[in-house]
């Protein structure tokens, strides 16, 4: 089978992989993206917070992604039915746009930059020479030699495994259940509302477009088995105890299709080895309550693009630049993961939740102390 070469091989066509491919393609790099699925991924995030919007704006993409999305600038939090705080997003708010739509927009922009995508293809084998990845053998039998290899291949990253980078996955005790879409009710159209209860429940209701809403429910571990056996009517009885200002959505929840989602945090011991680096959920995962995973990933892709272009094919320089400019991102990610852990562990206790809540991190992302300078160009 044929062997082809490229400057950068990116494994995974999620937000991180597609955005990095776009940035590198624009700078004239020859990029191949390998995706095991038939298209860009569909499951994932809905909220793009201000830091992520700023990254896209730096690259002329703000109008494109914002055109059909919804803007919100307020989330109201409740505990045991009482409003306890409003979280404001000044200066334009955040964007609600289903993950697949967002990734597809970036993917479509890649076509203009000559980025090659191979779908329905995964990695069968990876040949390394010491710390250097030499060649990828793809599931379609083809071989790919790349100057740089990026593992943007999600929490179970094959690239991370081959590089021998240790990871620590910590499942959150609370199972999430999600209703993908229900008709939009008046209360949800008016405001994003996030409810907690001292019995350990959580419910978040928000619009995803002008007609439909999405609902997340977090179950306390002790209720998990009961709900599994007795089903959605029991779950609805629980929600009615503390979801006080969104009752017009209840009628839509009984016939809806519910999905179970297990969420975990992920920390890894290094973000690169030689000419290979990890990006997005292959490098870190935090609790979705922070709503920041995409924003950090977009910024990480900016840094990676700068480093790869600055190294210009020199492997020793690439290794040094990744160490100096990309590895420090672990500190910002660690802070975010710790923050998500703090939020996830205080649902039952109103005072503890409010004490853990950090508007700076929640709205603006990484603190000034850990934020690297915006990359040039
Ligand atoms: C329930 C939930 C809600 C979230 N909500 C938000 C939110 O509202 N806002 C926010 O900012 N963040 C949120 N996040 C986090 C956000 O989804 C991630 O930060 C973001 O998706 C990371 O993008 P990615 O490109 O790393 O990963 P992914 O989208 O996971 O892409 C990885 C890709 O790699 C592919 N792949 C995997 N293995 C291989 C292989 N061996 N070969 C080829 N391809 C492979 C996969 O098929 C997939 O397409 C949420 C996360 C979860 C779990």
mmCIF file of N, CA and C in Angstrom, residues 36-161:
data_model
loop_
_atom_site.group_PDB
_atom_site.id
_atom_site.type_symbol
_atom_site.label_atom_id
_atom_site.label_comp_id
_atom_site.label_asym_id
_atom_site.label_seq_id
_atom_site.Cartn_x
_atom_site.Cartn_y
_atom_site.Cartn_z
ATOM 1 N N UNK A 36 -12.053 8.515 12.858
ATOM 2 C CA UNK A 36 -12.601 7.149 12.815
ATOM 3 C C UNK A 36 -14.094 7.122 12.471
ATOM 4 N N UNK A 37 -14.811 8.214 12.766
ATOM 5 C CA UNK A 37 -16.240 8.261 12.477
ATOM 6 C C UNK A 37 -16.507 8.638 11.031
ATOM 7 N N UNK A 38 -17.796 8.524 10.617
ATOM 8 C CA UNK A 38 -18.135 8.841 9.225
ATOM 9 C C UNK A 38 -18.174 10.343 8.941
ATOM 10 N N UNK A 39 -18.153 11.166 10.006
ATOM 11 C CA UNK A 39 -18.209 12.628 9.836
ATOM 12 C C UNK A 39 -17.659 13.252 11.115
ATOM 13 N N UNK A 40 -17.749 14.568 11.208
ATOM 14 C CA UNK A 40 -17.311 15.196 12.464
ATOM 15 C C UNK A 40 -18.250 14.718 13.583
ATOM 16 N N UNK A 41 -17.760 14.715 14.842
ATOM 17 C CA UNK A 41 -18.585 14.136 15.918
ATOM 18 C C UNK A 41 -19.832 14.956 16.205
ATOM 19 N N UNK A 42 -20.880 14.267 16.678
ATOM 20 C CA UNK A 42 -22.133 14.986 16.921
ATOM 21 C C UNK A 42 -22.384 15.222 18.404
ATOM 22 N N UNK A 43 -21.842 14.358 19.269
ATOM 23 C CA UNK A 43 -22.152 14.514 20.690
ATOM 24 C C UNK A 43 -21.202 15.507 21.321
ATOM 25 N N UNK A 44 -21.725 16.331 22.193
ATOM 26 C CA UNK A 44 -20.807 17.222 22.900
ATOM 27 C C UNK A 44 -21.470 18.471 23.403
ATOM 28 N N UNK A 45 -20.672 19.517 23.366
ATOM 29 C CA UNK A 45 -20.982 20.727 24.102
ATOM 30 C C UNK A 45 -21.980 21.612 23.368
ATOM 31 N N UNK A 46 -22.616 22.512 24.113
ATOM 32 C CA UNK A 46 -23.530 23.477 23.507
ATOM 33 C C UNK A 46 -23.111 24.931 23.734
ATOM 34 N N UNK A 47 -22.315 25.180 24.794
ATOM 35 C CA UNK A 47 -22.037 26.577 25.174
ATOM 36 C C UNK A 47 -20.632 26.985 24.817
ATOM 37 N N UNK A 48 -20.510 28.038 24.052
ATOM 38 C CA UNK A 48 -19.178 28.599 23.807
ATOM 39 C C UNK A 48 -19.104 29.912 24.580
ATOM 40 N N UNK A 49 -18.232 29.906 25.578
ATOM 41 C CA UNK A 49 -18.130 31.037 26.500
ATOM 42 C C UNK A 49 -17.268 32.149 25.890
ATOM 43 N N UNK A 50 -17.234 33.325 26.546
ATOM 44 C CA UNK A 50 -16.499 34.467 25.983
ATOM 45 C C UNK A 50 -15.045 34.191 25.596
ATOM 46 N N UNK A 51 -14.248 33.424 26.379
ATOM 47 C CA UNK A 51 -12.855 33.232 25.944
ATOM 48 C C UNK A 51 -12.760 32.509 24.594
ATOM 49 N N UNK A 52 -13.639 31.531 24.390
ATOM 50 C CA UNK A 52 -13.641 30.798 23.117
ATOM 51 C C UNK A 52 -14.104 31.687 21.978
ATOM 52 N N UNK A 53 -15.106 32.518 22.259
ATOM 53 C CA UNK A 53 -15.588 33.441 21.223
ATOM 54 C C UNK A 53 -14.477 34.415 20.830
ATOM 55 N N UNK A 54 -13.678 34.817 21.834
ATOM 56 C CA UNK A 54 -12.572 35.748 21.519
ATOM 57 C C UNK A 54 -11.529 35.069 20.623
ATOM 58 N N UNK A 55 -11.259 33.781 20.894
ATOM 59 C CA UNK A 55 -10.295 33.061 20.037
ATOM 60 C C UNK A 55 -10.812 33.055 18.598
ATOM 61 N N UNK A 56 -12.089 32.696 18.431
ATOM 62 C CA UNK A 56 -12.635 32.631 17.065
ATOM 63 C C UNK A 56 -12.607 34.014 16.410
ATOM 64 N N UNK A 57 -12.879 35.058 17.200
ATOM 65 C CA UNK A 57 -12.867 36.419 16.651
ATOM 66 C C UNK A 57 -11.462 36.778 16.159
ATOM 67 N N UNK A 58 -10.429 36.322 16.898
ATOM 68 C CA UNK A 58 -9.042 36.628 16.475
ATOM 69 C C UNK A 58 -8.747 36.052 15.093
ATOM 70 N N UNK A 59 -9.513 35.023 14.705
ATOM 71 C CA UNK A 59 -9.248 34.367 13.423
ATOM 72 C C UNK A 59 -10.373 34.608 12.418
ATOM 73 N N UNK A 60 -11.148 35.655 12.670
ATOM 74 C CA UNK A 60 -12.166 36.071 11.705
ATOM 75 C C UNK A 60 -13.360 35.142 11.613
ATOM 76 N N UNK A 61 -13.599 34.321 12.669
ATOM 77 C CA UNK A 61 -14.685 33.324 12.585
ATOM 78 C C UNK A 61 -15.895 33.674 13.442
ATOM 79 N N UNK A 62 -15.853 34.804 14.144
ATOM 80 C CA UNK A 62 -16.926 35.106 15.104
ATOM 81 C C UNK A 62 -18.272 35.232 14.399
ATOM 82 N N UNK A 63 -18.312 35.929 13.268
ATOM 83 C CA UNK A 63 -19.592 36.115 12.578
ATOM 84 C C UNK A 63 -20.117 34.787 12.054
ATOM 85 N N UNK A 64 -19.210 33.995 11.516
ATOM 86 C CA UNK A 64 -19.614 32.715 10.930
ATOM 87 C C UNK A 64 -20.285 31.819 11.968
ATOM 88 N N UNK A 65 -19.667 31.670 13.135
ATOM 89 C CA UNK A 65 -20.248 30.754 14.124
ATOM 90 C C UNK A 65 -21.415 31.397 14.858
ATOM 91 N N UNK A 66 -21.422 32.725 14.939
ATOM 92 C CA UNK A 66 -22.474 33.396 15.697
ATOM 93 C C UNK A 66 -23.750 33.602 14.908
ATOM 94 N N UNK A 67 -23.652 33.510 13.591
ATOM 95 C CA UNK A 67 -24.774 33.908 12.720
ATOM 96 C C UNK A 67 -26.082 33.197 13.076
ATOM 97 N N UNK A 68 -26.046 31.895 13.268
ATOM 98 C CA UNK A 68 -27.302 31.184 13.536
ATOM 99 C C UNK A 68 -27.408 30.691 14.978
ATOM 100 N N UNK A 69 -26.446 31.050 15.817
ATOM 101 C CA UNK A 69 -26.508 30.600 17.214
ATOM 102 C C UNK A 69 -27.334 31.560 18.053
ATOM 103 N N UNK A 70 -27.608 31.139 19.289
ATOM 104 C CA UNK A 70 -28.342 32.012 20.217
ATOM 105 C C UNK A 70 -27.350 32.665 21.155
ATOM 106 N N UNK A 71 -27.573 33.910 21.487
ATOM 107 C CA UNK A 71 -26.742 34.584 22.489
ATOM 108 C C UNK A 71 -27.529 34.700 23.780
ATOM 109 N N UNK A 72 -26.876 34.402 24.914
ATOM 110 C CA UNK A 72 -27.486 34.610 26.241
ATOM 111 C C UNK A 72 -26.454 35.341 27.094
ATOM 112 N N UNK A 73 -26.932 36.161 28.016
ATOM 113 C CA UNK A 73 -25.951 36.830 28.869
ATOM 114 C C UNK A 73 -26.234 36.639 30.352
ATOM 115 N N UNK A 74 -27.098 35.661 30.664
ATOM 116 C CA UNK A 74 -27.450 35.462 32.075
ATOM 117 C C UNK A 74 -27.832 34.003 32.317
ATOM 118 N N UNK A 75 -27.332 33.445 33.436
ATOM 119 C CA UNK A 75 -27.810 32.142 33.925
ATOM 120 C C UNK A 75 -28.295 32.360 35.352
ATOM 121 N N UNK A 76 -29.517 31.930 35.645
ATOM 122 C CA UNK A 76 -30.032 32.066 37.025
ATOM 123 C C UNK A 76 -29.922 30.723 37.736
ATOM 124 N N UNK A 77 -29.357 30.770 38.963
ATOM 125 C CA UNK A 77 -29.167 29.555 39.760
ATOM 126 C C UNK A 77 -30.200 29.524 40.873
ATOM 127 N N UNK A 78 -30.684 28.295 41.163
ATOM 128 C CA UNK A 78 -31.688 28.092 42.211
ATOM 129 C C UNK A 78 -31.214 26.985 43.148
ATOM 130 N N UNK A 79 -31.608 27.100 44.416
ATOM 131 C CA UNK A 79 -31.346 25.992 45.337
ATOM 132 C C UNK A 79 -32.624 25.699 46.115
ATOM 133 N N UNK A 80 -33.050 24.453 46.106
ATOM 134 C CA UNK A 80 -34.327 24.046 46.727
ATOM 135 C C UNK A 80 -35.464 24.984 46.299
ATOM 136 N N UNK A 81 -35.427 25.387 45.045
ATOM 137 C CA UNK A 81 -36.520 26.189 44.480
ATOM 138 C C UNK A 81 -36.334 27.688 44.578
ATOM 139 N N UNK A 82 -35.402 28.173 45.429
ATOM 140 C CA UNK A 82 -35.214 29.629 45.582
ATOM 141 C C UNK A 82 -34.109 30.112 44.655
ATOM 142 N N UNK A 83 -34.316 31.271 43.996
ATOM 143 C CA UNK A 83 -33.199 31.846 43.238
ATOM 144 C C UNK A 83 -32.069 32.238 44.194
ATOM 145 N N UNK A 84 -30.834 31.838 43.887
ATOM 146 C CA UNK A 84 -29.719 32.182 44.804
ATOM 147 C C UNK A 84 -28.690 33.094 44.165
ATOM 148 N N UNK A 85 -28.580 33.067 42.845
ATOM 149 C CA UNK A 85 -27.665 34.029 42.228
ATOM 150 C C UNK A 85 -27.898 34.097 40.728
ATOM 151 N N UNK A 86 -27.549 35.261 40.158
ATOM 152 C CA UNK A 86 -27.527 35.439 38.707
ATOM 153 C C UNK A 86 -26.079 35.529 38.276
ATOM 154 N N UNK A 87 -25.714 34.767 37.263
ATOM 155 C CA UNK A 87 -24.349 34.890 36.715
ATOM 156 C C UNK A 87 -24.445 35.628 35.379
ATOM 157 N N UNK A 88 -23.822 36.795 35.323
ATOM 158 C CA UNK A 88 -23.901 37.641 34.129
ATOM 159 C C UNK A 88 -22.677 37.432 33.237
ATOM 160 N N UNK A 89 -22.890 37.515 31.955
ATOM 161 C CA UNK A 89 -21.799 37.428 30.972
ATOM 162 C C UNK A 89 -21.798 38.745 30.201
ATOM 163 N N UNK A 90 -21.069 39.736 30.710
ATOM 164 C CA UNK A 90 -21.110 41.057 30.074
ATOM 165 C C UNK A 90 -20.383 41.059 28.726
ATOM 166 N N UNK A 91 -20.652 42.069 27.934
ATOM 167 C CA UNK A 91 -19.888 42.255 26.690
ATOM 168 C C UNK A 91 -20.248 41.274 25.598
ATOM 169 N N UNK A 92 -21.542 40.930 25.469
ATOM 170 C CA UNK A 92 -21.933 40.073 24.341
ATOM 171 C C UNK A 92 -22.381 38.693 24.735
ATOM 172 N N UNK A 93 -22.163 38.295 25.998
ATOM 173 C CA UNK A 93 -22.676 37.016 26.474
ATOM 174 C C UNK A 93 -21.943 35.810 25.896
ATOM 175 N N UNK A 94 -22.606 34.647 26.005
ATOM 176 C CA UNK A 94 -22.036 33.414 25.454
ATOM 177 C C UNK A 94 -22.938 32.919 24.332
ATOM 178 N N UNK A 95 -22.406 31.970 23.564
ATOM 179 C CA UNK A 95 -23.122 31.463 22.395
ATOM 180 C C UNK A 95 -23.670 30.062 22.705
ATOM 181 N N UNK A 96 -24.922 29.817 22.311
ATOM 182 C CA UNK A 96 -25.448 28.444 22.364
ATOM 183 C C UNK A 96 -25.555 27.940 20.934
ATOM 184 N N UNK A 97 -24.842 26.881 20.679
ATOM 185 C CA UNK A 97 -24.878 26.290 19.337
ATOM 186 C C UNK A 97 -24.506 24.813 19.466
ATOM 187 N N UNK A 98 -25.344 23.890 18.984
ATOM 188 C CA UNK A 98 -25.012 22.464 19.141
ATOM 189 C C UNK A 98 -23.626 22.141 18.573
ATOM 190 N N UNK A 99 -22.918 21.273 19.276
ATOM 191 C CA UNK A 99 -21.517 20.964 18.982
ATOM 192 C C UNK A 99 -21.291 20.621 17.518
ATOM 193 N N UNK A 100 -22.145 19.755 16.979
ATOM 194 C CA UNK A 100 -21.920 19.309 15.603
ATOM 195 C C UNK A 100 -21.942 20.490 14.629
ATOM 196 N N UNK A 101 -22.881 21.412 14.842
ATOM 197 C CA UNK A 101 -22.968 22.569 13.945
ATOM 198 C C UNK A 101 -21.695 23.409 14.020
ATOM 199 N N UNK A 102 -21.209 23.593 15.245
ATOM 200 C CA UNK A 102 -20.006 24.415 15.434
ATOM 201 C C UNK A 102 -18.797 23.766 14.743
ATOM 202 N N UNK A 103 -18.626 22.461 14.996
ATOM 203 C CA UNK A 103 -17.468 21.770 14.417
ATOM 204 C C UNK A 103 -17.592 21.743 12.889
ATOM 205 N N UNK A 104 -18.814 21.541 12.395
ATOM 206 C CA UNK A 104 -19.006 21.496 10.935
ATOM 207 C C UNK A 104 -18.604 22.808 10.257
ATOM 208 N N UNK A 105 -18.879 23.920 10.926
ATOM 209 C CA UNK A 105 -18.508 25.216 10.346
ATOM 210 C C UNK A 105 -16.991 25.333 10.195
ATOM 211 N N UNK A 106 -16.287 24.879 11.234
ATOM 212 C CA UNK A 106 -14.816 24.952 11.179
ATOM 213 C C UNK A 106 -14.310 23.970 10.118
ATOM 214 N N UNK A 107 -14.904 22.782 10.116
ATOM 215 C CA UNK A 107 -14.522 21.756 9.123
ATOM 216 C C UNK A 107 -14.725 22.297 7.700
ATOM 217 N N UNK A 108 -15.856 22.944 7.456
ATOM 218 C CA UNK A 108 -16.132 23.473 6.116
ATOM 219 C C UNK A 108 -15.098 24.536 5.734
ATOM 220 N N UNK A 109 -14.692 25.352 6.727
ATOM 221 C CA UNK A 109 -13.679 26.377 6.440
ATOM 222 C C UNK A 109 -12.338 25.739 6.066
ATOM 223 N N UNK A 110 -12.085 24.526 6.590
ATOM 224 C CA UNK A 110 -10.813 23.840 6.290
ATOM 225 C C UNK A 110 -10.675 23.527 4.805
ATOM 226 N N UNK A 111 -11.825 23.272 4.147
ATOM 227 C CA UNK A 111 -11.777 22.865 2.734
ATOM 228 C C UNK A 111 -11.078 23.939 1.895
ATOM 229 N N UNK A 112 -11.304 25.208 2.276
ATOM 230 C CA UNK A 112 -10.699 26.302 1.499
ATOM 231 C C UNK A 112 -9.190 26.374 1.687
ATOM 232 N N UNK A 113 -8.690 25.715 2.729
ATOM 233 C CA UNK A 113 -7.246 25.782 3.025
ATOM 234 C C UNK A 113 -6.529 24.524 2.566
ATOM 235 N N UNK A 114 -7.229 23.649 1.879
ATOM 236 C CA UNK A 114 -6.586 22.455 1.320
ATOM 237 C C UNK A 114 -6.306 21.361 2.335
ATOM 238 N N UNK A 115 -6.963 21.408 3.504
ATOM 239 C CA UNK A 115 -6.745 20.346 4.498
ATOM 240 C C UNK A 115 -7.431 19.072 4.004
ATOM 241 N N UNK A 116 -6.706 17.946 4.132
ATOM 242 C CA UNK A 116 -7.287 16.673 3.691
ATOM 243 C C UNK A 116 -7.908 15.944 4.882
ATOM 244 N N UNK A 117 -9.158 15.527 4.761
ATOM 245 C CA UNK A 117 -9.823 14.755 5.813
ATOM 246 C C UNK A 117 -10.024 13.331 5.331
ATOM 247 N N UNK A 118 -9.705 12.357 6.188
ATOM 248 C CA UNK A 118 -10.019 10.958 5.868
ATOM 249 C C UNK A 118 -10.963 10.436 6.944
ATOM 250 N N UNK A 119 -12.222 10.210 6.560
ATOM 251 C CA UNK A 119 -13.225 9.710 7.510
ATOM 252 C C UNK A 119 -13.301 8.186 7.454
ATOM 253 N N UNK A 120 -13.920 7.617 8.495
ATOM 254 C CA UNK A 120 -14.043 6.150 8.596
ATOM 255 C C UNK A 120 -12.686 5.468 8.594
ATOM 256 N N UNK A 121 -11.697 6.152 9.099
ATOM 257 C CA UNK A 121 -10.342 5.589 9.135
ATOM 258 C C UNK A 121 -9.801 5.774 10.552
ATOM 259 N N UNK A 122 -9.258 4.706 11.115
ATOM 260 C CA UNK A 122 -8.604 4.884 12.414
ATOM 261 C C UNK A 122 -7.155 4.437 12.312
ATOM 262 N N UNK A 123 -6.495 4.389 13.457
ATOM 263 C CA UNK A 123 -5.054 4.094 13.453
ATOM 264 C C UNK A 123 -4.861 2.630 13.832
ATOM 265 N N UNK A 124 -4.212 1.871 12.968
ATOM 266 C CA UNK A 124 -3.926 0.464 13.287
ATOM 267 C C UNK A 124 -2.600 0.304 14.002
ATOM 268 N N UNK A 125 -1.621 1.109 13.583
ATOM 269 C CA UNK A 125 -0.293 0.944 14.168
ATOM 270 C C UNK A 125 0.462 2.272 14.108
ATOM 271 N N UNK A 126 1.345 2.461 15.059
ATOM 272 C CA UNK A 126 2.136 3.698 15.074
ATOM 273 C C UNK A 126 3.594 3.295 15.266
ATOM 274 N N UNK A 127 4.420 3.645 14.305
ATOM 275 C CA UNK A 127 5.842 3.304 14.404
ATOM 276 C C UNK A 127 6.579 4.477 15.034
ATOM 277 N N UNK A 128 7.347 4.192 16.078
ATOM 278 C CA UNK A 128 8.101 5.251 16.748
ATOM 279 C C UNK A 128 9.589 4.910 16.739
ATOM 280 N N UNK A 129 10.377 5.977 16.843
ATOM 281 C CA UNK A 129 11.820 5.796 17.009
ATOM 282 C C UNK A 129 12.191 6.623 18.237
ATOM 283 N N UNK A 130 12.311 5.953 19.367
ATOM 284 C CA UNK A 130 12.507 6.678 20.627
ATOM 285 C C UNK A 130 11.281 7.527 20.906
ATOM 286 N N UNK A 131 11.489 8.842 21.099
ATOM 287 C CA UNK A 131 10.372 9.748 21.388
ATOM 288 C C UNK A 131 9.734 10.313 20.123
ATOM 289 N N UNK A 132 10.145 9.795 18.984
ATOM 290 C CA UNK A 132 9.736 10.390 17.721
ATOM 291 C C UNK A 132 8.721 9.488 17.010
ATOM 292 N N UNK A 133 7.520 10.031 16.700
ATOM 293 C CA UNK A 133 6.559 9.228 15.930
ATOM 294 C C UNK A 133 6.943 9.334 14.465
ATOM 295 N N UNK A 134 7.141 8.175 13.834
ATOM 296 C CA UNK A 134 7.627 8.173 12.453
ATOM 297 C C UNK A 134 6.519 7.981 11.431
ATOM 298 N N UNK A 135 5.642 7.010 11.715
ATOM 299 C CA UNK A 135 4.691 6.634 10.668
ATOM 300 C C UNK A 135 3.410 6.070 11.301
ATOM 301 N N UNK A 136 2.269 6.451 10.704
ATOM 302 C CA UNK A 136 0.985 5.907 11.154
ATOM 303 C C UNK A 136 0.508 4.899 10.112
ATOM 304 N N UNK A 137 0.105 3.712 10.555
ATOM 305 C CA UNK A 137 -0.556 2.783 9.638
ATOM 306 C C UNK A 137 -2.056 2.900 9.874
ATOM 307 N N UNK A 138 -2.775 3.220 8.818
ATOM 308 C CA UNK A 138 -4.204 3.486 8.942
ATOM 309 C C UNK A 138 -5.018 2.225 8.705
ATOM 310 N N UNK A 139 -6.270 2.245 9.172
ATOM 311 C CA UNK A 139 -7.096 1.031 9.073
ATOM 312 C C UNK A 139 -7.445 0.695 7.630
ATOM 313 N N UNK A 140 -7.267 1.654 6.684
ATOM 314 C CA UNK A 140 -7.510 1.337 5.273
ATOM 315 C C UNK A 140 -6.239 0.803 4.600
ATOM 316 N N UNK A 141 -5.213 0.532 5.413
ATOM 317 C CA UNK A 141 -3.984 -0.068 4.903
ATOM 318 C C UNK A 141 -2.942 0.948 4.474
ATOM 319 N N UNK A 142 -3.346 2.208 4.311
ATOM 320 C CA UNK A 142 -2.369 3.205 3.861
ATOM 321 C C UNK A 142 -1.443 3.607 5.001
ATOM 322 N N UNK A 143 -0.286 4.126 4.633
ATOM 323 C CA UNK A 143 0.681 4.588 5.635
ATOM 324 C C UNK A 143 0.859 6.086 5.480
ATOM 325 N N UNK A 144 1.072 6.745 6.600
ATOM 326 C CA UNK A 144 1.206 8.199 6.582
ATOM 327 C C UNK A 144 2.429 8.594 7.408
ATOM 328 N N UNK A 145 3.360 9.283 6.762
ATOM 329 C CA UNK A 145 4.528 9.818 7.487
ATOM 330 C C UNK A 145 4.241 11.285 7.742
ATOM 331 N N UNK A 146 4.484 11.729 8.979
ATOM 332 C CA UNK A 146 4.165 13.120 9.311
ATOM 333 C C UNK A 146 5.286 13.722 10.141
ATOM 334 N N UNK A 147 5.572 14.990 9.891
ATOM 335 C CA UNK A 147 6.592 15.691 10.682
ATOM 336 C C UNK A 147 6.125 15.896 12.116
ATOM 337 N N UNK A 148 4.826 16.145 12.277
ATOM 338 C CA UNK A 148 4.236 16.351 13.608
ATOM 339 C C UNK A 148 2.955 15.524 13.678
ATOM 340 N N UNK A 149 2.704 14.897 14.837
ATOM 341 C CA UNK A 149 1.470 14.127 15.015
ATOM 342 C C UNK A 149 0.711 14.703 16.217
ATOM 343 N N UNK A 150 -0.578 14.982 15.995
ATOM 344 C CA UNK A 150 -1.401 15.533 17.078
ATOM 345 C C UNK A 150 -2.482 14.519 17.446
ATOM 346 N N UNK A 151 -2.536 14.164 18.712
ATOM 347 C CA UNK A 151 -3.615 13.318 19.218
ATOM 348 C C UNK A 151 -4.748 14.211 19.700
ATOM 349 N N UNK A 152 -5.710 14.453 18.801
ATOM 350 C CA UNK A 152 -6.930 15.196 19.180
ATOM 351 C C UNK A 152 -8.066 14.196 19.195
ATOM 352 N N UNK A 153 -7.755 13.005 19.741
ATOM 353 C CA UNK A 153 -8.634 11.849 19.581
ATOM 354 C C UNK A 153 -9.374 11.477 20.861
ATOM 355 N N UNK A 154 -9.759 12.501 21.630
ATOM 356 C CA UNK A 154 -10.701 12.284 22.715
ATOM 357 C C UNK A 154 -10.118 11.625 23.954
ATOM 358 N N UNK A 155 -11.003 11.374 24.927
ATOM 359 C CA UNK A 155 -10.538 10.944 26.252
ATOM 360 C C UNK A 155 -9.826 9.580 26.219
ATOM 361 N N UNK A 156 -10.160 8.755 25.219
ATOM 362 C CA UNK A 156 -9.508 7.422 25.168
ATOM 363 C C UNK A 156 -8.350 7.410 24.186
ATOM 364 N N UNK A 157 -7.765 8.539 23.943
ATOM 365 C CA UNK A 157 -6.720 8.767 22.941
ATOM 366 C C UNK A 157 -5.747 7.600 22.685
ATOM 367 N N UNK A 158 -5.724 7.155 21.425
ATOM 368 C CA UNK A 158 -4.758 6.110 21.028
ATOM 369 C C UNK A 158 -3.350 6.696 20.985
ATOM 370 N N UNK A 159 -3.250 7.952 20.578
ATOM 371 C CA UNK A 159 -1.924 8.591 20.496
ATOM 372 C C UNK A 159 -1.306 8.700 21.895
ATOM 373 N N UNK A 160 -2.136 9.066 22.862
ATOM 374 C CA UNK A 160 -1.621 9.174 24.243
ATOM 375 C C UNK A 160 -1.100 7.817 24.721
ATOM 376 N N UNK A 161 -1.836 6.767 24.350
ATOM 377 C CA UNK A 161 -1.446 5.411 24.782
ATOM 378 C C UNK A 161 -0.107 5.029 24.169
#
